[in-house]
Short mmCIF file of C-alpha atoms and ligand atoms in Angstrom, two decimals:
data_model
loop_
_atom_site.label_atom_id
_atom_site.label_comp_id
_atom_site.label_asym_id
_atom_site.label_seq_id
_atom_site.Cartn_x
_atom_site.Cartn_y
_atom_site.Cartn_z
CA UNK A 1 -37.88 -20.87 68.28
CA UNK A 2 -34.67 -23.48 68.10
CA UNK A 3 -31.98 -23.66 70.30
CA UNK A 4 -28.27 -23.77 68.21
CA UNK A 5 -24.86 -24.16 69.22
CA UNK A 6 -26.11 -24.80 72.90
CA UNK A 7 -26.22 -20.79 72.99
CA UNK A 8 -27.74 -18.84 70.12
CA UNK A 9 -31.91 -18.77 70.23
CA UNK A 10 -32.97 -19.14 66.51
CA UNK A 11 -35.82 -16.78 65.28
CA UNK A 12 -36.11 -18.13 61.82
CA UNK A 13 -36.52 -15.34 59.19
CA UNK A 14 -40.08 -15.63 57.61
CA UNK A 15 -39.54 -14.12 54.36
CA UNK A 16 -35.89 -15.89 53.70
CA UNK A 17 -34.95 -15.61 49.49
CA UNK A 18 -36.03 -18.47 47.61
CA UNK A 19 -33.55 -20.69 46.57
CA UNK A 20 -33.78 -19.25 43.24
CA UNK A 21 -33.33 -15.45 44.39
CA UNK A 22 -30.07 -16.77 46.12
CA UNK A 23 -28.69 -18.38 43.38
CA UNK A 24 -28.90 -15.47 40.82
CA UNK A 25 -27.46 -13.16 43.86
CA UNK A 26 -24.85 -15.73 43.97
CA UNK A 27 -24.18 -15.80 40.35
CA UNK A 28 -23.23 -12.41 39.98
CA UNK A 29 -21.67 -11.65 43.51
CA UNK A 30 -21.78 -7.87 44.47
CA UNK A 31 -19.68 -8.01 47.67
CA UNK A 32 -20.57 -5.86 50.60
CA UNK A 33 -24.05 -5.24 49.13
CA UNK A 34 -25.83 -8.61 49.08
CA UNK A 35 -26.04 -9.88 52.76
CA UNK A 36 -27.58 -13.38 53.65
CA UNK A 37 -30.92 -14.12 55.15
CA UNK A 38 -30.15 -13.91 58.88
CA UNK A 39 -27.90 -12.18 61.26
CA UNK A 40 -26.18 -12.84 64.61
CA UNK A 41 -26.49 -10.31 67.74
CA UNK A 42 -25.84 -10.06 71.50
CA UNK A 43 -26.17 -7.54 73.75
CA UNK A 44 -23.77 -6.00 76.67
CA UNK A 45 -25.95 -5.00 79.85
CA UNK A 46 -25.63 -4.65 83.51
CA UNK A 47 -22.24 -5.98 83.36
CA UNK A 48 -23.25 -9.04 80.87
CA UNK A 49 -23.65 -10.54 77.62
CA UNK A 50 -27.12 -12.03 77.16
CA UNK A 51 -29.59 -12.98 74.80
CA UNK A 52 -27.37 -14.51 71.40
CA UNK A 53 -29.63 -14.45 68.99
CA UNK A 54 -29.68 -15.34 65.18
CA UNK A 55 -32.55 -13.72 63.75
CA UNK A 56 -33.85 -12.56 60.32
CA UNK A 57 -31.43 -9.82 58.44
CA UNK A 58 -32.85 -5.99 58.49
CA UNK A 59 -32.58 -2.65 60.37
CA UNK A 60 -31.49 -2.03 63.98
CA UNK A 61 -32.99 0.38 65.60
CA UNK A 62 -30.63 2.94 68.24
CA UNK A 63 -31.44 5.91 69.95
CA UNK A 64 -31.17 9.26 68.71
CA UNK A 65 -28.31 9.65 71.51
CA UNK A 66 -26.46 6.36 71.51
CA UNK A 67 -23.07 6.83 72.01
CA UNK A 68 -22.02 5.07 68.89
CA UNK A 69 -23.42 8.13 66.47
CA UNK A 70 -21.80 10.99 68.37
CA UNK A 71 -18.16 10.05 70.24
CA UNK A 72 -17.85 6.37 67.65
CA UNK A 73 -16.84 3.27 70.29
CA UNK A 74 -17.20 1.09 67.26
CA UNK A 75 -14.96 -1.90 65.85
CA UNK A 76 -15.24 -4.26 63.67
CA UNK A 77 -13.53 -7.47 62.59
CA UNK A 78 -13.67 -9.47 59.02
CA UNK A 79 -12.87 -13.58 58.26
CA UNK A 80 -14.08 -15.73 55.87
CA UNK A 81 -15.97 -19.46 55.70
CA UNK A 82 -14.90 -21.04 52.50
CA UNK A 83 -16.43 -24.02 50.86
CA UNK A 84 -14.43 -27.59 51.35
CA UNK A 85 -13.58 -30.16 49.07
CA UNK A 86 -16.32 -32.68 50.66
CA UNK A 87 -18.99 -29.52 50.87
CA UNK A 88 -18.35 -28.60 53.98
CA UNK A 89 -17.23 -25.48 55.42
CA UNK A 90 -14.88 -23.96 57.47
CA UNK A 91 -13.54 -20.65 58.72
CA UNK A 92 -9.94 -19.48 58.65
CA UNK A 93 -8.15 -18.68 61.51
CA UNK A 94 -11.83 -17.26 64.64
CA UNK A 95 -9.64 -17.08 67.04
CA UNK A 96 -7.15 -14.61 65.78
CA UNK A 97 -9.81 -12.40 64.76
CA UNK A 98 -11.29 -12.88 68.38
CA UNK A 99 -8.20 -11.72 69.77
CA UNK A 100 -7.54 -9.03 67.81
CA UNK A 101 -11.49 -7.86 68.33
CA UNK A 102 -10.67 -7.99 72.45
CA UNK A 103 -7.70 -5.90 71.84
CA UNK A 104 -9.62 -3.33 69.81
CA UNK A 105 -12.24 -3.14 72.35
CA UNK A 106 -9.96 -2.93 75.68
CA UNK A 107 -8.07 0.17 73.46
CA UNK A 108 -11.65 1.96 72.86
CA UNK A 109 -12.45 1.28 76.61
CA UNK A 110 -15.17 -1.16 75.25
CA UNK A 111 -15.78 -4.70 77.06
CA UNK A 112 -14.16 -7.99 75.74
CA UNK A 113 -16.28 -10.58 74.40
CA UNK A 114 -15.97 -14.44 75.42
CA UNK A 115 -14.92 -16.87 72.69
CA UNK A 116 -17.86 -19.03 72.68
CA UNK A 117 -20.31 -15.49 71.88
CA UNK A 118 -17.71 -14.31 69.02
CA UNK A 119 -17.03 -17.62 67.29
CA UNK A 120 -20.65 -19.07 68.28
CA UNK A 121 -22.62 -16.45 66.34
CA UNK A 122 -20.05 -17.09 63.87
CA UNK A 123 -20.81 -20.91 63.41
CA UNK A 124 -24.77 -20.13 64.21
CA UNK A 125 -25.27 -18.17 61.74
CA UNK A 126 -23.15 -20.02 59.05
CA UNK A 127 -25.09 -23.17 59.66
CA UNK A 128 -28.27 -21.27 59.12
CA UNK A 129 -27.11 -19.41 55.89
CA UNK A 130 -25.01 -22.46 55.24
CA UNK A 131 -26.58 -22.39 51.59
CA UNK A 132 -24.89 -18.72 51.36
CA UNK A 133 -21.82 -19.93 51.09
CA UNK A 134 -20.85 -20.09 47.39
CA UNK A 135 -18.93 -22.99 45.92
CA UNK A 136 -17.01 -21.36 43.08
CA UNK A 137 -13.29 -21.00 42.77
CA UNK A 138 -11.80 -17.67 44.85
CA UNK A 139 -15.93 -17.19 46.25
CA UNK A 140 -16.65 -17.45 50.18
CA UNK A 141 -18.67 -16.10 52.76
CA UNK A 142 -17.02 -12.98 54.15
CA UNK A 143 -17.94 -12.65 57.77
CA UNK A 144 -18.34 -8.78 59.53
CA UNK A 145 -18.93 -8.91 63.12
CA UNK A 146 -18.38 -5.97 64.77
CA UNK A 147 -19.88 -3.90 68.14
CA UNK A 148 -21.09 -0.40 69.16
CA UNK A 149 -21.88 1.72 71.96
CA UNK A 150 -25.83 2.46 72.59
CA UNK A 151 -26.03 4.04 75.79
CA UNK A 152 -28.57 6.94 75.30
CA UNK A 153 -26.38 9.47 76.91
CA UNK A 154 -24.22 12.12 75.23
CA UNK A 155 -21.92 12.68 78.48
CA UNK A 156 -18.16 11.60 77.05
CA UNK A 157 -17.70 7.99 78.72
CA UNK A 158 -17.44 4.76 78.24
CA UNK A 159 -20.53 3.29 77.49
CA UNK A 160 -22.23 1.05 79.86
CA UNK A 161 -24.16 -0.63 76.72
CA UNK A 162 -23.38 -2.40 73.83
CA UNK A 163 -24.44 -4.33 70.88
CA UNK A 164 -22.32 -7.42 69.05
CA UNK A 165 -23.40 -8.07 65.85
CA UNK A 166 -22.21 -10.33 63.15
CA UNK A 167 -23.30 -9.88 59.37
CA UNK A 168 -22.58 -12.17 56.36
CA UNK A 169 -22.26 -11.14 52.45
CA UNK A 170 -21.10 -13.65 49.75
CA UNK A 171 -17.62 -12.73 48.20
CA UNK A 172 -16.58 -13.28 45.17
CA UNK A 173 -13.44 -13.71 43.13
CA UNK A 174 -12.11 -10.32 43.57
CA UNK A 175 -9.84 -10.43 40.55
CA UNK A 176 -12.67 -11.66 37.99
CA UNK A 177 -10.52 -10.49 35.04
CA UNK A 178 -7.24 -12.40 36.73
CA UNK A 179 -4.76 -10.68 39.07
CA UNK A 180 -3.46 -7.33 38.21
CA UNK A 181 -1.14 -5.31 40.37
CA UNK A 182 -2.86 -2.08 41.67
CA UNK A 183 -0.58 1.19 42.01
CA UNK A 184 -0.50 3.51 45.30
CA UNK A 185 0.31 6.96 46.18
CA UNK A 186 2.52 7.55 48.70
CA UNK A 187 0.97 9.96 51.38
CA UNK A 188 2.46 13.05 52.83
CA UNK A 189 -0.53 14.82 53.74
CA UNK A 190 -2.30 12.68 56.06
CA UNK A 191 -1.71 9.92 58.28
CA UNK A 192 -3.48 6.91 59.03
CA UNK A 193 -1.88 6.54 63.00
CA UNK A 194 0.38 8.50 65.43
CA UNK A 195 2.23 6.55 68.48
CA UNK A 196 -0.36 6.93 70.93
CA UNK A 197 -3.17 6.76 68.52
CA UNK A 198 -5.59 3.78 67.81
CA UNK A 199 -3.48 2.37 64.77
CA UNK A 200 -3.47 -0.95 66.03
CA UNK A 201 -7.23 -1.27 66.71
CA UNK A 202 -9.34 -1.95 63.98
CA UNK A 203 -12.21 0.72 64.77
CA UNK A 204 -14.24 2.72 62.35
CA UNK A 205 -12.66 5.75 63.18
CA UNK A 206 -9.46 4.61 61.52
CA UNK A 207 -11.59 4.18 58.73
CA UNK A 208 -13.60 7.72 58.62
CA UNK A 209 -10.19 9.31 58.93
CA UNK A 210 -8.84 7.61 55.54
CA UNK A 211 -11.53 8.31 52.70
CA UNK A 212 -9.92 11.80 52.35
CA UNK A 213 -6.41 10.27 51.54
CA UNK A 214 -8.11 7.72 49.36
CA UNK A 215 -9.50 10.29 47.67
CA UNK A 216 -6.32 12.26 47.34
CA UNK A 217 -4.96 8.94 45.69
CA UNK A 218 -7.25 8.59 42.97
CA UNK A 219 -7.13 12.36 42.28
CA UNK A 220 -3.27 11.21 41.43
CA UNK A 221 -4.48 8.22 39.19
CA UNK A 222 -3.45 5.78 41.97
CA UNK A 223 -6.01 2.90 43.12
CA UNK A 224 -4.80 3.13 46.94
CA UNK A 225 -3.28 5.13 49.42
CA UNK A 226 0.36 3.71 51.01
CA UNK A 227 0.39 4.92 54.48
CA UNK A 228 3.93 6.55 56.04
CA UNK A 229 4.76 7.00 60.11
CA UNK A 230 2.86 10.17 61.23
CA UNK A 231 6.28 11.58 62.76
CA UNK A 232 8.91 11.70 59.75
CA UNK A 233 6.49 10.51 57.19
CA UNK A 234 8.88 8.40 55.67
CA UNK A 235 8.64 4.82 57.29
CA UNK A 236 6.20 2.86 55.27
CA UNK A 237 3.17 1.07 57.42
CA UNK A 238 0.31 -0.06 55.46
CA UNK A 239 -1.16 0.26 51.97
CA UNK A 240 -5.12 1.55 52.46
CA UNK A 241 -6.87 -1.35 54.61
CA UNK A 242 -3.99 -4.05 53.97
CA UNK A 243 -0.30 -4.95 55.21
CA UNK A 244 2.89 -4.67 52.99
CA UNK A 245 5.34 -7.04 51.36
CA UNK A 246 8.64 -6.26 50.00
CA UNK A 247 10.22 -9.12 48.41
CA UNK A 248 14.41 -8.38 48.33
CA UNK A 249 16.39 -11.25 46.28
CA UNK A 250 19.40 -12.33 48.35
CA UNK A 251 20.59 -14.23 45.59
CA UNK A 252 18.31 -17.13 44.17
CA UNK A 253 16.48 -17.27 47.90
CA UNK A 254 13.82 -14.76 48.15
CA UNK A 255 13.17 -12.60 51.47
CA UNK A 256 9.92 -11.66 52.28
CA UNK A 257 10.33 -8.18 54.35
CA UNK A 258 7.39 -6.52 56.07
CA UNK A 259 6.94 -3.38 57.98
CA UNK A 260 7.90 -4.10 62.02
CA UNK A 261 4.46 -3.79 64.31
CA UNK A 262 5.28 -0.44 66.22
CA UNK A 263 2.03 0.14 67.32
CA UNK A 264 0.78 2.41 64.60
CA UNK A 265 -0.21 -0.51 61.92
CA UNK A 266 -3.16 -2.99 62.39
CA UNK A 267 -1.61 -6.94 63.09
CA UNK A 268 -3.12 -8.69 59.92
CA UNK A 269 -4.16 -11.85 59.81
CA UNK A 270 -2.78 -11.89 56.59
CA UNK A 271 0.27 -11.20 57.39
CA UNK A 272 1.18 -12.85 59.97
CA UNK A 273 -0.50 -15.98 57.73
CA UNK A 274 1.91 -15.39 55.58
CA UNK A 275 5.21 -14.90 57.69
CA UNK A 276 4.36 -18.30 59.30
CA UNK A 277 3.77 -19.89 55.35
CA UNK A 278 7.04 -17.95 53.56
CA UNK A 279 9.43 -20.85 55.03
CA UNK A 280 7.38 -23.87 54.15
CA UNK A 281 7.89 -22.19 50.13
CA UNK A 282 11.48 -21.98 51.04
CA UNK A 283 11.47 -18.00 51.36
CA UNK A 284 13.10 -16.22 55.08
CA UNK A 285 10.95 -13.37 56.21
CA UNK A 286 11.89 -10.21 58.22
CA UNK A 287 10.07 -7.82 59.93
CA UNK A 288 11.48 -4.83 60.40
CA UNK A 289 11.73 -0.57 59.67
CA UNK A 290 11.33 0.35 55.56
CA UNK A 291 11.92 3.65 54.95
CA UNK A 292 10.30 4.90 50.90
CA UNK A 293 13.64 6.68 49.81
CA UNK A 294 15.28 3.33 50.72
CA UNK A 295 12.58 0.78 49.17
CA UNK A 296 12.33 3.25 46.17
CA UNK A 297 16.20 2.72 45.91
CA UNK A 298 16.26 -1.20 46.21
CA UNK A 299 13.49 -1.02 44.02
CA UNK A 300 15.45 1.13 41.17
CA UNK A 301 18.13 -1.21 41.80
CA UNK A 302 16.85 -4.23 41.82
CA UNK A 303 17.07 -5.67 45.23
CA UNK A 304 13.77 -5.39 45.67
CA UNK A 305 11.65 -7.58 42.83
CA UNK A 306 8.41 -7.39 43.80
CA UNK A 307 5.99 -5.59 46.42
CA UNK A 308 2.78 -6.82 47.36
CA UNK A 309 -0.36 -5.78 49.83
CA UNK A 310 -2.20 -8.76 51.78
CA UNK A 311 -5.87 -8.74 54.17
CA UNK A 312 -8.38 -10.86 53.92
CA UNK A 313 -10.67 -9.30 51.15
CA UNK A 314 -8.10 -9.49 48.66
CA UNK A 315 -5.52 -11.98 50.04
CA UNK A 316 -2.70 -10.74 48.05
CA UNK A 317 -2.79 -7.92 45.53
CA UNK A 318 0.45 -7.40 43.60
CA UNK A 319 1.71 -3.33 43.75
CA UNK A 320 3.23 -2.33 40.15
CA UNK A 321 3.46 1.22 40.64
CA UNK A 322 4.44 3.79 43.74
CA UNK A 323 3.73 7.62 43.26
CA UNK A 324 4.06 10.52 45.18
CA UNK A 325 5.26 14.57 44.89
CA UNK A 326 8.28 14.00 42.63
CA UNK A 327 8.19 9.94 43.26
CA UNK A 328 7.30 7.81 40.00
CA UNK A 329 8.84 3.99 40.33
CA UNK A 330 7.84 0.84 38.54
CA UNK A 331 7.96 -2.47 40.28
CA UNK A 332 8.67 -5.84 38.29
CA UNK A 333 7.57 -3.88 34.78
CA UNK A 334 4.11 -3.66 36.59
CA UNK A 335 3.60 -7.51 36.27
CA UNK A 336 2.41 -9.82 38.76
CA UNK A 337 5.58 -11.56 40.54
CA UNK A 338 6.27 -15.61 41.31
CA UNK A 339 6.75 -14.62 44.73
CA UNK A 340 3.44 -13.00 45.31
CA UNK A 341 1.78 -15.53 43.59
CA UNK A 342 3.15 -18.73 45.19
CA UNK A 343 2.42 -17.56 48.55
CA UNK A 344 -1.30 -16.47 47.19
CA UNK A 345 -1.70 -19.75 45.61
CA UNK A 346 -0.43 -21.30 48.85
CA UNK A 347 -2.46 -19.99 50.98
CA UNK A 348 -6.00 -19.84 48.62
CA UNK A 349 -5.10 -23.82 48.96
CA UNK A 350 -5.58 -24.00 52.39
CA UNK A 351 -8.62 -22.09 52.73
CA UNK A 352 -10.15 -23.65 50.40
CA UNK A 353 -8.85 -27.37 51.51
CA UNK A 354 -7.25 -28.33 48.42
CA UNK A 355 -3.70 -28.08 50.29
CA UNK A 356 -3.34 -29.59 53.72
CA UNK A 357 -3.85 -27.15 56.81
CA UNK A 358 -0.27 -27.89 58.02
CA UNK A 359 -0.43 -24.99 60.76
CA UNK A 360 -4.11 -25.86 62.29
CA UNK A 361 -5.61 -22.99 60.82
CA UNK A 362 -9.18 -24.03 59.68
CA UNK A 363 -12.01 -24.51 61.28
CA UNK A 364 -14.38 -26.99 60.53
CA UNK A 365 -18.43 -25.83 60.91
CA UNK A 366 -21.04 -28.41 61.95
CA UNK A 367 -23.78 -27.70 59.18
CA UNK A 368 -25.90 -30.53 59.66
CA UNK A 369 -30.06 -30.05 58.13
C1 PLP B 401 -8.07 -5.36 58.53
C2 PLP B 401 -6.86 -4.57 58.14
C3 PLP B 401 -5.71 -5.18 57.60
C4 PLP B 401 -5.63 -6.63 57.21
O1 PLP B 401 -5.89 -7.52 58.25
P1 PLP B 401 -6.29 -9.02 57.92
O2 PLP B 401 -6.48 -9.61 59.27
O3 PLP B 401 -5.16 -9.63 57.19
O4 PLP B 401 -7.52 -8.98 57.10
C5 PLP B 401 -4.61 -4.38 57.36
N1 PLP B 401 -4.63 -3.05 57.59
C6 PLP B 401 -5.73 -2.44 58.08
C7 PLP B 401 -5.70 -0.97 58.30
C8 PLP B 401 -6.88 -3.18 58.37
O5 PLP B 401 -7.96 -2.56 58.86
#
């Protein structure tokens, strides 16, 4: 048993994959369903987080009654540690995920976790799977922390107990065949968020409630949902898991307009990533209220020349096609636009340290032995 990071007790995994193993799970990468050798975990008791641990990767084991299965205080967060140009590694932008994670757990009455715990088991357990993160172009090691109620008590409260946890799986390219723009079905039937609601948290339960509208998407030959205000159902807010981009041409100087945060769409990373990036490219950005029959117009028009979707999975994902009842519009011929692809090339640069980090936005993880 090793100390790490000052905090996190290291129980080394006994049955780790060979090196080998790892590299043929890293050669073809099957995100979300190959994790690495070890994971990260504290628990909330009595008032306290104690005992960070990084220990070997397998099964938890809750009560039949913990809180988490039946009323679902669960949230969750996702970043990514990329591979450097000198072989080191860093992750983009802890802290903003940390902040975001607080403010999901103070909305689901759950307690906030310290910095050095969130980010800690973060750089613990990347310096012990450091040889999980994978060097190709567009791979890195997507990070899932996220924490659940386990009292063993089915009275509706606040839990008194909880469990942090952070998991790692390799991620690959996720356009291996090159970018292609995706097309989305505009929903009318269900809603993602209501004011009021837990929109801006990023919780499971957001999550469980979209799979039906997902599925409704598909049904309609779409490959994701676009999400409209629960009221008039006419405001865009999100497409499926990611933030929006409409890109309106006000002459040769493109404007990069996104959806205003009212409370019902999740802050992205992403996005906000990308607001702060659009005026080093020489593009103005806006934030503000889109309603579809009024995108769907500039689009017909022209004003609008591209639309694209942005989160950290993906990065950017070009949209080529909106549907809904009655509702059939093209964007850009369905081609992948500049705009959408300087800012993706942009940013992929600074993750991956081939551009410089202008805004601060990387950080650097000690992987020594
Ligand atoms: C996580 C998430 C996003 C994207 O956030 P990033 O921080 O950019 O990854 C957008 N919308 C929803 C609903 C999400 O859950």
């Amino acid at each position: 048993m090793t100390t790490i990071d000052a905090t996190f007790q290291l129980h080394r995994s006994t049955s780790p994959l060979s090196d080998a193993e790892r590299a043929s799970r890293l050669q073809a990468i099957q995100f979300g369903r190959v994790f690495s050798d070890h994971m990260a975990q504290v628990t909330y008791r009595d008032g306290q987080w104690q005992e960070p641990t990084v220990k070997a990767y397998g099964p938890v084991a809750l009560d039949p009654a913990a809180s988490v299965l039946h009323y679902g205080q669960a949230i969750f967060e996702g970043f990514k540690a990329y591979r450097q140009p000198d072989d080191g590694i860093a992750l983009f932008r802890p802290e903003a995920n940390w902040e975001r994670f607080n403010r999901s757990a103070a909305r689901l009455a759950m307690p906030s976790i310290p910095k050095e715990l969130f980010i800690g088991a973060a750089e613990a357990l990347v310096a012990v799977d450091q040889a999980w993160v994978p060097h190709g172009a567009g791979e890195s090691l997507y990070l899932r922390p996220f924490m659940i109620a386990t009292d063993p008590f089915l009275g509706v409260r606040p839990s008194e107990q909880y469990l942090f946890m952070l998991i790692a799986s390799p991620a690959g390219e996720y356009f291996p065949q090159g970018l292609k723009p995706v097309s989305v079905w505009a929903s009318k039937e269900y809603v993602r968020a209501a004011p009021g609601g837990t929109g801006e948290a990023k919780c499971a339960g957001n999550y469980a409630a979209s799979l039906l509208a997902q599925a409704q998407a598909q049904q309609h030959g779409c490959d994701q949902v676009i999400w409209l205000d629960a009221i008039e159902r006419e405001v865009i807010e999100e497409m499926g898991g990611m933030n929006l981009f409409f890109v309106y041409r006000n002459g040769a100087a493109p404007v990069i307009v996104t959806p205003a945060l009212t409370g019902t769409l999740l802050p992205g990373i992403t996005r906000s990533t990308l607001l702060d990036l659009a005026a080093s490219l020489g593009y103005s950005s806006e934030e503000r209220r889109l309603p579809l029959t009024q995108v769907l117009a500039d689009i017909a028009s022209g004003a609008i020349s591209e639309v694209f979707a942005c989160g950290t999975a993906a990065v950017i994902t070009p949209v080529g096609l909106i549907k809904g009842h009655g509702i059939e519009q093209t964007i850009n011929n369905g081609e992948n636009g500049p705009v959408a692809l300087s800012l993706r090339t942009a940013l992929l640069g600074i993750q991956r340290g081939t551009l410089p980090d202008t805004h601060g936005w990387l950080h650097p993880v000690a992987v020594a032995g």
